[in-house]
Amino acid sequence: MKTMVSAGVSLVLAVLLMAGCRTSARSMGAPEAAPGQPGGAAGSVHEIADGATLSGTVKFEGDAPRVRKNSAEADGVCHKAHPEGVPSESMLVGKDGGLANVVVWLKGGVNGTFEAPKTPALLNQEGCVYKPHVVTLMVGQTLEIKNSDGTAHNVHTLSKLNPEMNFAQPAPGSENKTFGSPEIFKVKCDIHGWMSAVVGVFKHPFFAVSDADGKFEIKGLPDGEYVVEAWHEKLGKQEGKVKISGGAAQTLDFSFSDEE
């Protein structure tokens, strides 16, 4: 498996690149800051509104893989929602090569503490799939886990740094959870084997998830030098560096491939 990073420059400030990381995403752990990073963000969420914006695109190099479909015939409610099978969202590549569902976050260079938002993040079970497939939130922020289906589900978190959860959820139902440690982990339903999601928990608010076109945007960055990580559940993770100065917007692009 090979990963590559490319960077674009906004205005006159240079974007420094770091070689891609070949670590597999299957070994998920805490999204900890890299040691010894100078400068960076400090303060609370309320102090970052006027910072710079980091944006970019995550691409998949090569032929887009076919989307796998899983049979839902064992559950009448799920089969009605997906008579042709449930499409997997673990590997979604757009028509122009944009890679969806990539978690992009500041791994290093962030200083200070940040207040968690009062608004809950939402992970909904709807149509016998998790929506969204990737949900991100801060340590201490509430995650509402909701069942909007007409059938029962099971929520099983495969977390390592946070207490593992494994509970049944009737239809309809809702549970509020919080997490005390930064970590990226998977969630699955033991009743419906195709159902899976990714939860990313961070100490700061500087994170995003790439959309259907592979685009992402992180707002409110103070001046500083940062290590940026892009994480995908199948293709692994890679890193880049970016320098924010004078509040100027910056761009940083990532490119993944799946070459054995």
CSV table of C-alpha atoms in Angstrom, one decimal:
chain,number,residue,atom,x,y,z
A,1,MET,CA,0.0,0.0,0.0
A,2,LYS,CA,1.4,3.4,-1.0
A,3,THR,CA,0.3,6.9,-0.1
A,4,MET,CA,1.4,10.2,-1.4
A,5,VAL,CA,0.9,13.9,-0.4
A,6,SER,CA,0.8,17.0,-2.6
A,7,ALA,CA,0.3,20.6,-1.4
A,8,GLY,CA,-1.0,23.8,-3.0
A,9,VAL,CA,0.0,27.3,-1.9
A,10,SER,CA,-2.4,30.1,-1.2
A,11,LEU,CA,-1.0,33.6,-1.6
A,12,VAL,CA,2.8,33.7,-1.1
A,13,LEU,CA,3.1,31.4,1.9
A,14,ALA,CA,4.8,28.1,1.3
A,15,VAL,CA,3.2,24.8,2.3
A,16,LEU,CA,5.8,22.3,3.5
A,17,LEU,CA,5.2,18.7,2.7
A,18,MET,CA,5.9,15.7,4.8
A,19,ALA,CA,6.4,12.2,3.4
A,20,GLY,CA,3.2,10.0,3.5
A,21,CYS,CA,2.8,7.5,6.3
A,22,ARG,CA,2.2,3.9,5.4
A,23,THR,CA,0.6,2.9,8.7
A,24,SER,CA,-2.6,0.9,8.2
A,25,ALA,CA,-5.8,2.5,9.3
A,26,ARG,CA,-6.8,-0.8,10.8
A,27,SER,CA,-4.7,-0.1,13.8
A,28,MET,CA,-6.7,2.8,15.2
A,29,GLY,CA,-5.7,4.8,18.3
A,30,ALA,CA,-5.6,8.1,19.9
A,31,PRO,CA,-5.2,11.2,17.6
A,32,GLU,CA,-2.4,12.6,19.7
A,33,ALA,CA,-0.4,15.7,18.8
A,34,ALA,CA,3.1,15.3,17.5
A,35,PRO,CA,5.7,16.4,20.1
A,36,GLY,CA,7.8,19.5,19.7
A,37,GLN,CA,5.6,21.4,17.2
A,38,PRO,CA,6.2,25.1,17.4
A,39,GLY,CA,3.5,27.8,17.6
A,40,GLY,CA,-0.1,26.8,16.9
A,41,ALA,CA,-3.5,27.4,18.2
A,42,ALA,CA,-4.3,28.4,21.8
A,43,GLY,CA,-7.4,29.3,23.6
A,44,SER,CA,-11.1,28.3,23.5
A,45,VAL,CA,-13.5,27.7,20.7
A,46,HIS,CA,-14.8,31.2,21.0
A,47,GLU,CA,-11.4,32.7,20.2
A,48,ILE,CA,-10.8,31.0,16.8
A,49,ALA,CA,-13.7,32.4,14.7
A,50,ASP,CA,-11.5,34.9,12.9
A,51,GLY,CA,-8.6,32.5,12.1
A,52,ALA,CA,-7.5,31.2,8.7
A,53,THR,CA,-9.1,28.5,6.6
A,54,LEU,CA,-7.2,25.4,5.5
A,55,SER,CA,-8.9,23.6,2.6
A,56,GLY,CA,-8.0,20.9,0.1
A,57,THR,CA,-9.0,17.8,-1.8
A,58,VAL,CA,-8.3,14.2,-1.1
A,59,LYS,CA,-7.9,12.1,-4.3
A,60,PHE,CA,-7.7,8.4,-5.0
A,61,GLU,CA,-5.2,7.6,-7.7
A,62,GLY,CA,-6.1,4.8,-10.1
A,63,ASP,CA,-9.3,3.1,-11.1
A,64,ALA,CA,-12.2,3.6,-8.7
A,65,PRO,CA,-13.1,0.4,-7.0
A,66,ARG,CA,-16.6,-1.0,-7.4
A,67,VAL,CA,-18.9,-0.3,-4.5
A,68,ARG,CA,-19.7,-3.5,-2.7
A,69,LYS,CA,-23.3,-4.3,-1.9
A,70,ASN,CA,-24.4,-6.5,1.0
A,71,SER,CA,-27.6,-8.5,1.1
A,72,ALA,CA,-30.2,-7.3,3.6
A,73,GLU,CA,-32.7,-10.2,3.0
A,74,ALA,CA,-32.5,-11.4,6.6
A,75,ASP,CA,-34.4,-8.3,7.9
A,76,GLY,CA,-37.6,-7.3,6.2
A,77,VAL,CA,-37.3,-3.6,7.1
A,78,CYS,CA,-33.7,-3.4,5.8
A,79,HIS,CA,-34.5,-5.4,2.7
A,80,LYS,CA,-37.4,-3.0,1.9
A,81,ALA,CA,-35.0,-0.1,2.2
A,82,HIS,CA,-32.3,-1.8,0.1
A,83,PRO,CA,-33.9,-4.4,-2.2
A,84,GLU,CA,-30.7,-4.5,-4.4
A,85,GLY,CA,-28.4,-4.7,-1.4
A,86,VAL,CA,-26.8,-2.2,1.0
A,87,PRO,CA,-23.9,-0.3,-0.6
A,88,SER,CA,-20.7,-0.1,1.5
A,89,GLU,CA,-19.5,3.4,2.3
A,90,SER,CA,-16.0,2.4,3.4
A,91,MET,CA,-14.5,3.1,0.0
A,92,LEU,CA,-16.3,5.9,-2.0
A,93,VAL,CA,-14.6,7.5,-4.9
A,94,GLY,CA,-16.2,10.3,-7.0
A,95,LYS,CA,-16.2,10.7,-10.7
A,96,ASP,CA,-13.2,13.0,-10.6
A,97,GLY,CA,-11.3,10.8,-8.2
A,98,GLY,CA,-12.3,12.6,-5.0
A,99,LEU,CA,-12.1,10.3,-2.0
A,100,ALA,CA,-15.0,10.6,0.5
A,101,ASN,CA,-15.0,9.9,4.3
A,102,VAL,CA,-11.4,10.9,5.0
A,103,VAL,CA,-10.8,12.4,8.4
A,104,VAL,CA,-8.5,15.4,8.2
A,105,TRP,CA,-7.2,16.9,11.4
A,106,LEU,CA,-4.4,18.9,13.0
A,107,LYS,CA,-2.1,16.3,14.5
A,108,GLY,CA,0.6,18.6,15.7
A,109,GLY,CA,1.1,22.3,16.5
A,110,VAL,CA,-2.1,22.9,18.4
A,111,ASN,CA,-1.6,24.4,21.9
A,112,GLY,CA,-4.1,25.3,24.6
A,113,THR,CA,-7.4,23.9,25.7
A,114,PHE,CA,-10.8,24.2,23.9
A,115,GLU,CA,-14.3,24.2,25.1
A,116,ALA,CA,-16.5,21.4,23.6
A,117,PRO,CA,-19.6,22.6,21.7
A,118,LYS,CA,-22.9,22.4,23.5
A,119,THR,CA,-24.6,21.1,20.3
A,120,PRO,CA,-24.6,17.3,20.1
A,121,ALA,CA,-23.1,15.5,17.2
A,122,LEU,CA,-25.5,12.9,15.6
A,123,LEU,CA,-25.0,9.3,14.5
A,124,ASN,CA,-28.3,8.1,13.2
A,125,GLN,CA,-29.3,4.6,12.2
A,126,GLU,CA,-31.6,5.2,9.2
A,127,GLY,CA,-32.4,2.8,6.3
A,128,CYS,CA,-30.2,0.2,8.2
A,129,VAL,CA,-27.1,2.2,7.7
A,130,TYR,CA,-25.2,4.7,9.9
A,131,LYS,CA,-25.6,8.3,8.9
A,132,PRO,CA,-23.2,9.9,8.6
A,133,HIS,CA,-20.7,7.1,7.9
A,134,VAL,CA,-18.0,9.2,9.6
A,135,VAL,CA,-18.9,11.5,12.5
A,136,THR,CA,-16.4,13.7,14.3
A,137,LEU,CA,-16.7,15.5,17.6
A,138,MET,CA,-14.7,16.9,20.6
A,139,VAL,CA,-13.8,15.3,23.9
A,140,GLY,CA,-16.7,16.0,26.2
A,141,GLN,CA,-19.1,16.8,23.4
A,142,THR,CA,-22.3,14.8,23.4
A,143,LEU,CA,-22.9,12.2,20.7
A,144,GLU,CA,-26.5,11.4,20.1
A,145,ILE,CA,-26.9,7.9,18.8
A,146,LYS,CA,-30.3,7.5,17.3
A,147,ASN,CA,-32.4,4.7,15.8
A,148,SER,CA,-34.8,6.0,13.2
A,149,ASP,CA,-35.6,2.6,11.7
A,150,GLY,CA,-38.6,0.4,12.3
A,151,THR,CA,-36.3,-2.4,13.5
A,152,ALA,CA,-34.0,-2.9,16.4
A,153,HIS,CA,-30.3,-2.3,16.2
A,154,ASN,CA,-27.2,-2.9,18.3
A,155,VAL,CA,-24.4,-0.3,18.8
A,156,HIS,CA,-21.0,-1.8,19.4
A,157,THR,CA,-18.0,0.6,19.7
A,158,LEU,CA,-14.6,-0.9,19.0
A,159,SER,CA,-12.8,1.8,21.0
A,160,LYS,CA,-9.6,1.2,22.9
A,161,LEU,CA,-8.9,4.4,24.8
A,162,ASN,CA,-12.5,5.0,25.7
A,163,PRO,CA,-14.7,2.4,27.4
A,164,GLU,CA,-16.1,-0.1,24.9
A,165,MET,CA,-19.9,0.1,24.5
A,166,ASN,CA,-22.2,-2.7,23.4
A,167,PHE,CA,-25.9,-2.0,23.8
A,168,ALA,CA,-29.2,-2.8,22.0
A,169,GLN,CA,-31.3,0.0,20.7
A,170,PRO,CA,-35.0,-0.5,20.1
A,171,ALA,CA,-37.0,1.2,17.4
A,172,PRO,CA,-37.3,4.1,17.8
A,173,GLY,CA,-34.6,4.9,20.4
A,174,SER,CA,-31.9,7.4,21.3
A,175,GLU,CA,-28.8,7.4,23.6
A,176,ASN,CA,-26.5,10.2,24.5
A,177,LYS,CA,-22.8,9.4,25.0
A,178,THR,CA,-19.6,11.3,25.7
A,179,PHE,CA,-16.0,10.3,25.3
A,180,GLY,CA,-13.1,11.3,27.5
A,181,SER,CA,-10.1,10.5,25.3
A,182,PRO,CA,-9.1,11.5,21.8
A,183,GLU,CA,-9.4,8.4,19.5
A,184,ILE,CA,-10.6,7.3,16.1
A,185,PHE,CA,-12.6,4.0,16.3
A,186,LYS,CA,-15.2,2.0,14.4
A,187,VAL,CA,-18.8,1.3,15.4
A,188,LYS,CA,-20.7,-1.7,14.2
A,189,CYS,CA,-24.1,-3.3,14.6
A,190,ASP,CA,-23.9,-7.0,15.7
A,191,ILE,CA,-27.4,-7.6,14.4
A,192,HIS,CA,-26.8,-6.3,10.8
A,193,GLY,CA,-23.2,-7.2,9.9
A,194,TRP,CA,-22.9,-4.7,7.1
A,195,MET,CA,-23.6,-1.7,9.3
A,196,SER,CA,-20.4,0.2,10.3
A,197,ALA,CA,-19.4,3.7,11.0
A,198,VAL,CA,-16.3,5.7,12.1
A,199,VAL,CA,-16.2,8.0,15.1
A,200,GLY,CA,-13.4,10.5,15.5
A,201,VAL,CA,-12.9,12.2,18.9
A,202,PHE,CA,-10.5,15.2,19.2
A,203,LYS,CA,-9.2,17.5,21.9
A,204,HIS,CA,-9.6,20.6,19.6
A,205,PRO,CA,-12.0,21.7,16.9
A,206,PHE,CA,-9.6,21.6,14.0
A,207,PHE,CA,-10.9,18.6,12.0
A,208,ALA,CA,-13.1,17.8,9.0
A,209,VAL,CA,-14.4,15.0,6.9
A,210,SER,CA,-13.9,15.0,3.1
A,211,ASP,CA,-17.2,15.2,1.2
A,212,ALA,CA,-18.4,13.2,-1.9
A,213,ASP,CA,-15.9,15.1,-4.1
A,214,GLY,CA,-13.0,14.7,-1.7
A,215,LYS,CA,-13.1,18.3,-0.5
A,216,PHE,CA,-12.5,19.4,3.1
A,217,GLU,CA,-12.3,22.7,5.0
A,218,ILE,CA,-11.0,23.5,8.5
A,219,LYS,CA,-11.7,27.0,9.7
A,220,GLY,CA,-10.4,29.3,12.5
A,221,LEU,CA,-6.7,28.4,12.4
A,222,PRO,CA,-4.4,30.9,14.3
A,223,ASP,CA,-1.0,31.6,12.9
A,224,GLY,CA,1.4,28.7,13.4
A,225,GLU,CA,3.0,25.6,11.9
A,226,TYR,CA,0.9,22.5,11.9
A,227,VAL,CA,1.1,18.8,11.1
A,228,VAL,CA,-2.0,17.7,9.3
A,229,GLU,CA,-3.1,14.0,9.1
A,230,ALA,CA,-5.5,12.5,6.6
A,231,TRP,CA,-7.0,9.2,7.8
A,232,HIS,CA,-9.0,6.6,5.8
A,233,GLU,CA,-10.4,3.4,7.2
A,234,LYS,CA,-9.2,1.3,4.3
A,235,LEU,CA,-6.2,3.1,2.8
A,236,GLY,CA,-4.4,4.2,6.0
A,237,LYS,CA,-3.1,7.6,6.9
A,238,GLN,CA,-0.6,10.2,5.7
A,239,GLU,CA,0.7,13.5,6.9
A,240,GLY,CA,1.6,17.0,5.5
A,241,LYS,CA,2.8,20.2,7.0
A,242,VAL,CA,1.3,23.7,6.6
A,243,LYS,CA,2.3,27.1,7.9
A,244,ILE,CA,-0.4,29.8,8.6
A,245,SER,CA,0.8,33.4,8.8
A,246,GLY,CA,-1.1,36.6,8.8
A,247,GLY,CA,-4.4,34.8,8.7
A,248,ALA,CA,-4.0,33.9,5.1
A,249,ALA,CA,-5.9,30.9,3.7
A,250,GLN,CA,-3.9,27.8,2.8
A,251,THR,CA,-4.5,24.7,0.8
A,252,LEU,CA,-3.2,21.2,1.3
A,253,ASP,CA,-4.1,18.2,-0.9
A,254,PHE,CA,-3.7,14.5,-0.3
A,255,SER,CA,-3.5,11.6,-2.7
A,256,PHE,CA,-4.1,7.9,-1.8
A,257,SER,CA,-3.5,4.8,-3.8
A,258,ASP,CA,-4.1,1.1,-3.1
A,259,GLU,CA,-1.1,-0.5,-4.8
A,260,GLU,CA,0.0,-3.8,-3.3
